[in-house]
Short mmCIF file of C-alpha atoms and ligand atoms in Angstrom, two decimals:
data_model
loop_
_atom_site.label_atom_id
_atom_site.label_comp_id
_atom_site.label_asym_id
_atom_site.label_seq_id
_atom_site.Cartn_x
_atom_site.Cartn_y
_atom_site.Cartn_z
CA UNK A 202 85.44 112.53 120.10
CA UNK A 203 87.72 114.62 118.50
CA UNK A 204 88.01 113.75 114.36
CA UNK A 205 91.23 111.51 113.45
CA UNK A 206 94.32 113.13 112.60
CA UNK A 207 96.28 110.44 110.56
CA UNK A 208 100.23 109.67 110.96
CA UNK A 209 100.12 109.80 107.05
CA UNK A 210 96.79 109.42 105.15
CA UNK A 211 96.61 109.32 101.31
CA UNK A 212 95.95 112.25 98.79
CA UNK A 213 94.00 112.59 95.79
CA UNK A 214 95.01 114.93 93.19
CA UNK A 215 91.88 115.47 91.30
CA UNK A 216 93.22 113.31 87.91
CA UNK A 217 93.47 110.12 89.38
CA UNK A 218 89.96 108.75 88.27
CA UNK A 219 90.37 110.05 85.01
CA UNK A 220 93.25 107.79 84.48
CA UNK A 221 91.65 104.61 85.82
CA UNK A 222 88.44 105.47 83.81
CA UNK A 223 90.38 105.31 80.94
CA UNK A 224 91.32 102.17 81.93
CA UNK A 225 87.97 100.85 82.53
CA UNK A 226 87.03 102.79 78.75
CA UNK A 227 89.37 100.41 76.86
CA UNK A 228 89.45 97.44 78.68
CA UNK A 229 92.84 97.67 80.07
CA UNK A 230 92.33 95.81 83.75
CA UNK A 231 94.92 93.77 83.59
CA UNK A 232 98.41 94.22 84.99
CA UNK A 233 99.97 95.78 81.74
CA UNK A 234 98.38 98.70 79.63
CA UNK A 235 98.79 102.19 78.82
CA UNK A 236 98.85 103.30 82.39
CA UNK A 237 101.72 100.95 83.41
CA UNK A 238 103.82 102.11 80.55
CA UNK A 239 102.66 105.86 81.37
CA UNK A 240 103.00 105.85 84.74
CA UNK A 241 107.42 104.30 84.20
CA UNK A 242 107.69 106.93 81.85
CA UNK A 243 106.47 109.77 84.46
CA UNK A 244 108.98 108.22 86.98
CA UNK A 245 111.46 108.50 84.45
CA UNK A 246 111.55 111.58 83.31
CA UNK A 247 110.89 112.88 86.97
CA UNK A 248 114.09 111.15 88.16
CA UNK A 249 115.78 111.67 85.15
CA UNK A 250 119.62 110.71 85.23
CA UNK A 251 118.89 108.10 82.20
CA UNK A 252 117.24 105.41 84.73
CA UNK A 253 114.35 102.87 83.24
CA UNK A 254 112.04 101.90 86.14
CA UNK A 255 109.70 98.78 85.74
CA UNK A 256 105.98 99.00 87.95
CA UNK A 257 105.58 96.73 90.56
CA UNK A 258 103.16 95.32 93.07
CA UNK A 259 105.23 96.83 95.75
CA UNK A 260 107.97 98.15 97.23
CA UNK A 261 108.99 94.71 98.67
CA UNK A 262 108.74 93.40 95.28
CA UNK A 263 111.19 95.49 93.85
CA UNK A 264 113.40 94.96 96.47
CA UNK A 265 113.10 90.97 95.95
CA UNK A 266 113.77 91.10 92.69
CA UNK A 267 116.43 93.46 92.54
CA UNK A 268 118.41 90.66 94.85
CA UNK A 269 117.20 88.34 92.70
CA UNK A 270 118.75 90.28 89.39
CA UNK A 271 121.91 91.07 92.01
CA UNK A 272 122.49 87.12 92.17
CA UNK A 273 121.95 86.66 95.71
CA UNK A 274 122.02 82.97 96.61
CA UNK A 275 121.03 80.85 100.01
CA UNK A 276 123.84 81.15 102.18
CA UNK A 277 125.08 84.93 100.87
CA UNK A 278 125.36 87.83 103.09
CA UNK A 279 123.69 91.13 102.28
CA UNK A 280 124.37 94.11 104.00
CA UNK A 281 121.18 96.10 105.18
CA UNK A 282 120.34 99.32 107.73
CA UNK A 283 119.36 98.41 111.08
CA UNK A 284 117.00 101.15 111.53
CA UNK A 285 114.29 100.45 108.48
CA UNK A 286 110.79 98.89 108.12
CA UNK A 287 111.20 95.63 108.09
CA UNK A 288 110.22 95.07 104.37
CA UNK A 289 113.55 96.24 103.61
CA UNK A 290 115.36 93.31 105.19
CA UNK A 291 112.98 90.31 104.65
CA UNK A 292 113.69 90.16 100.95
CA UNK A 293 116.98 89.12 101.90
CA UNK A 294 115.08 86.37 103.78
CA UNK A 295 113.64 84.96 100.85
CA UNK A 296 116.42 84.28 99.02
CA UNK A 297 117.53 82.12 101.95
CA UNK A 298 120.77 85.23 102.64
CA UNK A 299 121.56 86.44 106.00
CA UNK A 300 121.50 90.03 106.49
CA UNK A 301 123.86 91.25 107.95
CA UNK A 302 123.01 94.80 110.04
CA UNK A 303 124.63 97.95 110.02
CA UNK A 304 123.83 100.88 112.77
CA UNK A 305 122.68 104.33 111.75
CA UNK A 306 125.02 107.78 111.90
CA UNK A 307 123.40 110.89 114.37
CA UNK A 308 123.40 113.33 111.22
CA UNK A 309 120.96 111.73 109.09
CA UNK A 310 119.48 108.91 111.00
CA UNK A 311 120.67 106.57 107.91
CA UNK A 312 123.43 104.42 107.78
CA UNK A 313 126.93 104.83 109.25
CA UNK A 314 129.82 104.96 106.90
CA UNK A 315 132.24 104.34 109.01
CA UNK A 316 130.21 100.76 110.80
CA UNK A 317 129.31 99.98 107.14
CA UNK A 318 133.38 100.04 106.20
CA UNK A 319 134.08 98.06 109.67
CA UNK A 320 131.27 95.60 108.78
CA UNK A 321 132.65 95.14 105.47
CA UNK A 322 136.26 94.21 106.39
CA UNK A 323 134.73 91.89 109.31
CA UNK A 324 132.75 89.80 106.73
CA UNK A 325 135.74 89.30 104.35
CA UNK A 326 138.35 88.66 106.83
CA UNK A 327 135.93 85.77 107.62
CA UNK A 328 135.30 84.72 104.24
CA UNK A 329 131.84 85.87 102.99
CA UNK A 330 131.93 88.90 101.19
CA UNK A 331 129.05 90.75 101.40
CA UNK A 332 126.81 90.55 97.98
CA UNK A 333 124.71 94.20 98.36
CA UNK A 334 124.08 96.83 100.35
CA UNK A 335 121.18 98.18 101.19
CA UNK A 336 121.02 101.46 102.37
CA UNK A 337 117.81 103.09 103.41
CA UNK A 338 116.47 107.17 103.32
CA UNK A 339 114.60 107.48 106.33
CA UNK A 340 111.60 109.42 106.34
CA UNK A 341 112.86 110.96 103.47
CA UNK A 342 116.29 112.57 104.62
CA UNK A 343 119.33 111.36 102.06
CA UNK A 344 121.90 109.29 103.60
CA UNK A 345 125.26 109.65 103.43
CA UNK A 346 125.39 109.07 99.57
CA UNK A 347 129.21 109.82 98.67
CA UNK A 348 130.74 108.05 101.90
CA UNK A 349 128.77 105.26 101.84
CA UNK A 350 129.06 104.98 97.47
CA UNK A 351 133.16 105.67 97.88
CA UNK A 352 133.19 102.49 100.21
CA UNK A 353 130.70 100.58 98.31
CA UNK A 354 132.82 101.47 94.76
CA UNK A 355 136.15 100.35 96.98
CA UNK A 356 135.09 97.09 97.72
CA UNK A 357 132.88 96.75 94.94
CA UNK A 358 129.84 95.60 96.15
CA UNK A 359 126.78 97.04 94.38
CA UNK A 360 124.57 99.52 96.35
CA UNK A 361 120.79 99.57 96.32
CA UNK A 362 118.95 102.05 97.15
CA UNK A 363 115.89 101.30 99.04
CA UNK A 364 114.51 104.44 98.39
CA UNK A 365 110.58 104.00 99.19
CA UNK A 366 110.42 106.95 101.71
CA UNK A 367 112.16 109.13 99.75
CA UNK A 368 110.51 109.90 96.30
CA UNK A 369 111.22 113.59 96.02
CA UNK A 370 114.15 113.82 97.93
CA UNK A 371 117.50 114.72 96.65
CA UNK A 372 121.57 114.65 97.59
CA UNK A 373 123.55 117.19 95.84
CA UNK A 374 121.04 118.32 93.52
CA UNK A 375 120.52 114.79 92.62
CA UNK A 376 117.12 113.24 93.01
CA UNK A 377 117.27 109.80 95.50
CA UNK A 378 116.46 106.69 93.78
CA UNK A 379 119.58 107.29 91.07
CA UNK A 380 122.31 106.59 93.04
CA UNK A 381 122.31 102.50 93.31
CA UNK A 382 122.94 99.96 91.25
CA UNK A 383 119.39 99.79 91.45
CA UNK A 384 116.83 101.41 93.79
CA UNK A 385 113.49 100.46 94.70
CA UNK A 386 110.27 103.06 95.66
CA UNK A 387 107.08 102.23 97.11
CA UNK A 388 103.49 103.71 97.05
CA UNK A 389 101.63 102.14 99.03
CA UNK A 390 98.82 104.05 100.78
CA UNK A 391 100.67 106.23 103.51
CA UNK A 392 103.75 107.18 101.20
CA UNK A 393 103.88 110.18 100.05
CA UNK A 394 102.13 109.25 96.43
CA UNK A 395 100.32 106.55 96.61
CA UNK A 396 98.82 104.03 93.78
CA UNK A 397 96.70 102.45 96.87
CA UNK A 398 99.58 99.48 96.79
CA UNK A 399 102.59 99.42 94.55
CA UNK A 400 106.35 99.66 93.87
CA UNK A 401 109.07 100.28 91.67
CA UNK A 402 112.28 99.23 90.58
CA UNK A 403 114.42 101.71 89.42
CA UNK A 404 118.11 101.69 87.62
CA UNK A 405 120.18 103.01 84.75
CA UNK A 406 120.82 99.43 83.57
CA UNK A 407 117.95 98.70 80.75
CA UNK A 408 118.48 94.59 80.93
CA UNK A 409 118.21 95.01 84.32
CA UNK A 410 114.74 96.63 83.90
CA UNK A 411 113.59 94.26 81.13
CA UNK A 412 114.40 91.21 83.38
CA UNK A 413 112.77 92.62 86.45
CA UNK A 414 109.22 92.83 84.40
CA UNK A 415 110.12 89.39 82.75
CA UNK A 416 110.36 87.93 85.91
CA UNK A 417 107.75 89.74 87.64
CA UNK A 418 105.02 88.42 84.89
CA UNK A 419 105.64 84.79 85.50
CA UNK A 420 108.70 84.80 83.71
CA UNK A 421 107.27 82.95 80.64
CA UNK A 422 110.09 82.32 77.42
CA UNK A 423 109.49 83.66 74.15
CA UNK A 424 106.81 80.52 72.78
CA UNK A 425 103.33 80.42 71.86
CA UNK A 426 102.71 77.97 74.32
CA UNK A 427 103.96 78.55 78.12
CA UNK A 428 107.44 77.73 78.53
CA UNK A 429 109.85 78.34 81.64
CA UNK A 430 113.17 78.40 82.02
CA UNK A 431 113.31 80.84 85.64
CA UNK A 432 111.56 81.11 88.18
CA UNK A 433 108.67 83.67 87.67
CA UNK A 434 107.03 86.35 90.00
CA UNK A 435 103.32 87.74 89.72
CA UNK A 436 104.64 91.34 90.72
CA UNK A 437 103.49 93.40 88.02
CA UNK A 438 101.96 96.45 88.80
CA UNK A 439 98.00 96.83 87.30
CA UNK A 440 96.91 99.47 84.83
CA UNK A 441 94.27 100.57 87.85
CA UNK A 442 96.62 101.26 90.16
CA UNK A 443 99.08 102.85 87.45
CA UNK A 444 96.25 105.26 86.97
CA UNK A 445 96.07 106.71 90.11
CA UNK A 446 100.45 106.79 89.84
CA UNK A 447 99.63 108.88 86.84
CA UNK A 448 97.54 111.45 88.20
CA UNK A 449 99.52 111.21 91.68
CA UNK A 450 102.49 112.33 89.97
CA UNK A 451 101.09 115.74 88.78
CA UNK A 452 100.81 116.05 92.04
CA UNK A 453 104.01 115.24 93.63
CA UNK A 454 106.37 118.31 93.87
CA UNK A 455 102.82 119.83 95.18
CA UNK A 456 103.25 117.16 98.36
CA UNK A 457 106.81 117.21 98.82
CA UNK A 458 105.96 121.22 99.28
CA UNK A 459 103.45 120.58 101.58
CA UNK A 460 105.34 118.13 103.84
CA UNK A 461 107.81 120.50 103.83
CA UNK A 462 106.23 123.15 105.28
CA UNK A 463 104.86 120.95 108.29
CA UNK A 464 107.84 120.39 109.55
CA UNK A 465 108.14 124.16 109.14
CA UNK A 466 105.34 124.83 111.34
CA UNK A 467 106.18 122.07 113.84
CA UNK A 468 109.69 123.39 114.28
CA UNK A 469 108.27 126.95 114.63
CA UNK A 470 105.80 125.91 116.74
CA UNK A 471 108.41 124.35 119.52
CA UNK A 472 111.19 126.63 119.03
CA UNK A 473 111.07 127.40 123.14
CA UNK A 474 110.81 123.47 123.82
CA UNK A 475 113.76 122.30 124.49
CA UNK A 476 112.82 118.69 125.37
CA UNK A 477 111.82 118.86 121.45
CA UNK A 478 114.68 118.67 118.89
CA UNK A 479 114.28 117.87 115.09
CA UNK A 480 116.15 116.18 112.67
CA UNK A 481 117.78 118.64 110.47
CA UNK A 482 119.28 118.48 106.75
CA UNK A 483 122.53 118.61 107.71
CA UNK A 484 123.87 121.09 104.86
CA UNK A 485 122.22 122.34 101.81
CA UNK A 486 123.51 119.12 100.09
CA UNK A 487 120.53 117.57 101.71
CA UNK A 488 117.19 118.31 100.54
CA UNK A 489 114.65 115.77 102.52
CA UNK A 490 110.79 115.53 101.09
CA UNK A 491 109.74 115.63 105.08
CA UNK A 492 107.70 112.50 104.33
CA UNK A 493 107.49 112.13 107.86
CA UNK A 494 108.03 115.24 110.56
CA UNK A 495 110.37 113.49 113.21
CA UNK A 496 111.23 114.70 116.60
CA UNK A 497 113.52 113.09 119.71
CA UNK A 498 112.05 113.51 122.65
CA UNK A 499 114.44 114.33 125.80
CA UNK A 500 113.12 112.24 128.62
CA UNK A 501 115.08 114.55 131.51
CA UNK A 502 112.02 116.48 130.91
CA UNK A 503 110.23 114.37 132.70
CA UNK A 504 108.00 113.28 129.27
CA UNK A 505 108.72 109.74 127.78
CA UNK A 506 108.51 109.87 123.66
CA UNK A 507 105.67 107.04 125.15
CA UNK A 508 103.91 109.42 127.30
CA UNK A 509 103.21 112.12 124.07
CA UNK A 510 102.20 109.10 121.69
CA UNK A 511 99.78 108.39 124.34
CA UNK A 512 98.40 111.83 125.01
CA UNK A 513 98.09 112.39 121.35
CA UNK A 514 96.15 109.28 121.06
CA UNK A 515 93.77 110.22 124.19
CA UNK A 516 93.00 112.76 121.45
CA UNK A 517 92.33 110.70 118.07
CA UNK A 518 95.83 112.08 116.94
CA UNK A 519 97.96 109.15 115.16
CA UNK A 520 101.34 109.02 115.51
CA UNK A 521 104.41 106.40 116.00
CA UNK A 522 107.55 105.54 117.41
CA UNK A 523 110.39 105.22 114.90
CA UNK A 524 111.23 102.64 113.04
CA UNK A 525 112.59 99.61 115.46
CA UNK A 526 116.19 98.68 114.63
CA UNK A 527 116.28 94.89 113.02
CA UNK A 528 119.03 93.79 115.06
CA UNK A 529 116.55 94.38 118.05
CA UNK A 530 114.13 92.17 116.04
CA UNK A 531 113.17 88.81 117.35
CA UNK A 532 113.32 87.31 114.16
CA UNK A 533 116.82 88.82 113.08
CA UNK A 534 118.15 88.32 116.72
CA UNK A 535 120.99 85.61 115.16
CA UNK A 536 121.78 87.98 112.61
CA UNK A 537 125.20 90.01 112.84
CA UNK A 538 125.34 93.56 114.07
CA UNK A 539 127.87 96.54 113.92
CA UNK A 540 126.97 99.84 115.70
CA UNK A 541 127.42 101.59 118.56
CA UNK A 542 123.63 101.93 120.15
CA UNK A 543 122.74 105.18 117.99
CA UNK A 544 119.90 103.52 116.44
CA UNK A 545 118.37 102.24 119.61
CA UNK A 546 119.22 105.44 121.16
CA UNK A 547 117.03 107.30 118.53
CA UNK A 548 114.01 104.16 118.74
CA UNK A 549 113.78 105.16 122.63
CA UNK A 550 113.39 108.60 121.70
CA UNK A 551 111.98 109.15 118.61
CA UNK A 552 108.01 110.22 117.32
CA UNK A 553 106.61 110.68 114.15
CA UNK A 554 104.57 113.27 114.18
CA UNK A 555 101.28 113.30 111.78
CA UNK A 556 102.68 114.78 108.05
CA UNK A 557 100.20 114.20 105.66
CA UNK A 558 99.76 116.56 103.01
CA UNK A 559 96.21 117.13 103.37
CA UNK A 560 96.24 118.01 107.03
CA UNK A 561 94.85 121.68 107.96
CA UNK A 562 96.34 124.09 109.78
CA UNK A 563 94.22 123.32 112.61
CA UNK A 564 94.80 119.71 112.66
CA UNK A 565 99.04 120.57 113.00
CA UNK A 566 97.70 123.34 115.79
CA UNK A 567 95.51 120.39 117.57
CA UNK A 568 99.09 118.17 117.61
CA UNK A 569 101.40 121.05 119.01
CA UNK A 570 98.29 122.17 121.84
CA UNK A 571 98.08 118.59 122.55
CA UNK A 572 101.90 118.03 122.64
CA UNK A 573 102.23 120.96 124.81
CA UNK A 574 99.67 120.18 127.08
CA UNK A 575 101.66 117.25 127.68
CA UNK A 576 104.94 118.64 129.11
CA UNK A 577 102.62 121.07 130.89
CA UNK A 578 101.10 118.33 132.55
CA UNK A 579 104.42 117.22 133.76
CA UNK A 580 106.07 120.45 134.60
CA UNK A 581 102.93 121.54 136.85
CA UNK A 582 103.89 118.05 138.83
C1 PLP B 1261 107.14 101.20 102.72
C2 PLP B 1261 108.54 100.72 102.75
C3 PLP B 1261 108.95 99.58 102.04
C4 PLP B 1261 108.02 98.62 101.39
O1 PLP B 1261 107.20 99.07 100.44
P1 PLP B 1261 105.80 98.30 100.15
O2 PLP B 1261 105.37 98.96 98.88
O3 PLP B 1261 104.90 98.57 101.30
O4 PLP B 1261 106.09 96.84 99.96
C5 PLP B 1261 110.29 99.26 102.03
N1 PLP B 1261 111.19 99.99 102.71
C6 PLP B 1261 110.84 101.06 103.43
C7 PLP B 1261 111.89 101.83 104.15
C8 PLP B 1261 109.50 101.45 103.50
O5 PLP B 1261 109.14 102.50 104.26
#
C-alpha cells in the first residue's frame, strides 16, 4: 500500500516544544500562563487593526460565546451560511436561537449578498429581526466583505466573522478576522496552524474580550471565595497548547505560502482538463490562504466528483466532498432557507483536494496521476 496522503495533516515548525517546555520548566499547566498571554499577543499584532483576541478551547467556543456576549436569547433568530461546517451553526443551537440559512454566491463560494438582504427583509416583515450574522470564509477565500458589511451596517445587525478557515487570508489588503463585530478562528489539528485543539475570539471591542475570558473561566466574581453571578464556561485555552500557537505562528506566513503554491501546481497541473475548474480569487481584492485546494468536478465528463474521491482513496489519498449545506441537514431541516440551489449545486460537485503544507512534490504528483488516471479510465470506455 501506497503511504497516506492526508486531506490536511498538521505541521510542526521546529519551536513548538520549546514553548511547551517552558511551560513544563515553570509549572505553568494550567489553562492561563505566559503562553496564553503570548500566544493573544502574536494574534494581535499579526492581525493588527487594534483587535484584542482572548484563547479558547476552540473554535466553537468562540463562536458560543461571542452569541453569548451578542445577547442572543431562546427564541432569537441568527442569520448563518448554509454552506459551512456545522460547528458554525450549532452554537446558535445552544442558546436555544433558530438559525436561519442563507445560500452561497458562485464568485466566492461564501455567502450571497443579495439572499442575505432578501432574508433580512423576510424576517422583519414577520417580526423577528435577525440578532447576528454569521458569515463564513470558506477554505480560506474572503467573502463578500463590503456587500455583505453595507447590508449588515443598514440594518444594523452585528456581523461575525467566523473566520476559522481563514487565518492568513485577507480582503482589500485587510487581514480576515477584523472585519466583524467579532470574529472567531480555530486551530484545531487540520487548520492551517494548529495548537492540536483550540480557538479564538477575536474583536476591536476590549470589554468584549475581557468578558469572553471571564466567562470562559467559570465566570467567577471578584471574591476570595467563589461567587457567581453568570453563567460560566470552562473554554479557556491551556498554556500547552498556547505553546505550540506560539511557535506555530513563526510559522504561519511560511504555510499560507506553501498552500498557496499547491493550488499553483494543481491548477498547472490540469490546465488541459476541462472537466476540472478551480475556484479563483475573483480580483486582486481577494487574497485566499488556499487552506484547502478546491475543484468542481463537471460530471458531463462522464466522472462523478464521487468517482475521483473514490479512486484517490483506492490509493491511500484523502480527500472530501465540500462542506454539506445546513439547510440540507437533517437536524436543521425546520430551519428557514433563502437561496437559489448554488450551494447544493457546488456540494454535488465539489472535492477538496489534499493541501497540507508539508506534502512533497511527489505526493501533489501521486494526486494529479491518480486524478488523471481517473478520467482516463472513463474516456477509454
Ligand atoms: C473548524 C471550523 C470551526 C470550528 O472550530 P473548532 O476549533 O474545531 O471548534 C468553525 N467553523 C468552521 C468554518 C470551521 O472550519
Amino acid at each position: 500500500m501506497n503511504n497516506k496522503i492526508w486531506l490536511s495533516s498538521p505541521h510542526m515548525g521546529g519551536s513548538e516544544e520549546k514553548y511547551v517546555k517552558e511551560a513544563f520548566d515553570t509549572n505553568w499547566i494550567a489553562p492561563l500562563g505566559p503562553n496564553v498571554d503570548g500566544f493573544e499577543k502574536d494574534l494581535e499584532s499579526f492581525l493588527g487593526n487594534n483587535v484584542h483576541v482572548a484563547a479558547l478551547s476552540s473554535g466553537t467556543a468562540a463562536l458560543h460565546l461571542a452569541l453569548i456576549i451578542l445577547g442572543v436569547k431562546a427564541g432569537d433568530e441568527v442569520i448563518c451560511q448554509s454552506m459551512t461546517f456545522s460547528a458554525s451553526a450549532n452554537p446558535i443551537a445552544y442558546q436555544g436561537a433558530t438559525p436561519v440559512f442563507v445560500d452561497s454566491e458562485d464568485r466566492t463560494w461564501n455567502m450571497s449578498p443579495e439572499h442575505l438582504e432578501t432574508a433580512i427583509q423576510d424576517r422583519i416583515s414577520k417580526g423577528s429581526k435577525p440578532k447576528a450574522i454569521i458569515v463564513v470564509h470558506l477554505y480560506g477565500m474572503p467573502a463578500e466583505m463590503d456587500r455583505i458589511m453595507e447590508i449588515a451596517d443598514t440594518y444594523e445587525i452585528p456581523v461575525v466573522e467566523d473566520a476559522a478557515e481563514a487565518l492568513g487570508s485577507s480582503y482589500k489588503g485587510k487581514q480576515l478576522g477584523t472585519f466583524g463585530a467579532m470574529s472567531i478562528l480555530s486551530f484545531n489539528g487540520n487548520k492551517i496552524i494548529t495548537t492540536s485543539g483550540g480557538g479564538a475570539l477575536v474583536s476591536t471591542n476590549e470589554e468584549w474580550i475581557k468578558k469572553a475570558r471571564f466567562l470562559a473561566t467559570q465566570a467567577r466574581d471578584n471574591a476570595p471565595h467563589y461567587q457567581h453571578s453568570h453563567i460560566g464556561y470552562n473554554y479557556r485555552m491551556s498554556n500547552i497548547c498556547a505553546g505550540i500557537g506560539r511557535g506555530q505562528m513563526e510559522v504561519l506566513t511560511d504555510r499560507v505560502q506553501q498552500r498557496r503554491k499547491n493550488t499553483e501546481f494543481y491548477k498547472k497541473a490540469f490546465e488541459g482538463n476541462n472537466a476540472v475548474s478551480f475556484a479563483e480569487e475573483p480580483d486582486s481584492d481577494y487574497y485566499s490562504n488556499r487552506w484547502l485546494t478546491t475543484i468542481l468536478v463537471d460530471d458531463a465528463s462522464g466522472v462523478s466528483r464521487e468517482d475521483l474521491r473514490l479512486a484517490l482513496e483506492k490509493d491511500n489519498i484523502e480527500s472530501r466532498p465540500l462542506w454539506k449545506p445546513m439547510h440540507l441537514q437533517p437536524i436543521f431541516a425546520e430551519a428557514p432557507f433563502y437561496g437559489d440551489g448554488t450551494s447544493e449545486r457546488l456540494f454535488e460537485r465539489g472535492l477538496c483536494l489534499p493541501s497540507g503544507s508539508n506534502l512533497t512534490e511527489d505526493d501533489l504528483q501521486r494526486v494529479i496521476e491518480k486524478t488523471e488516471a481517473c478520467f482516463n479510465t472513463v474516456l477509454s470506455k
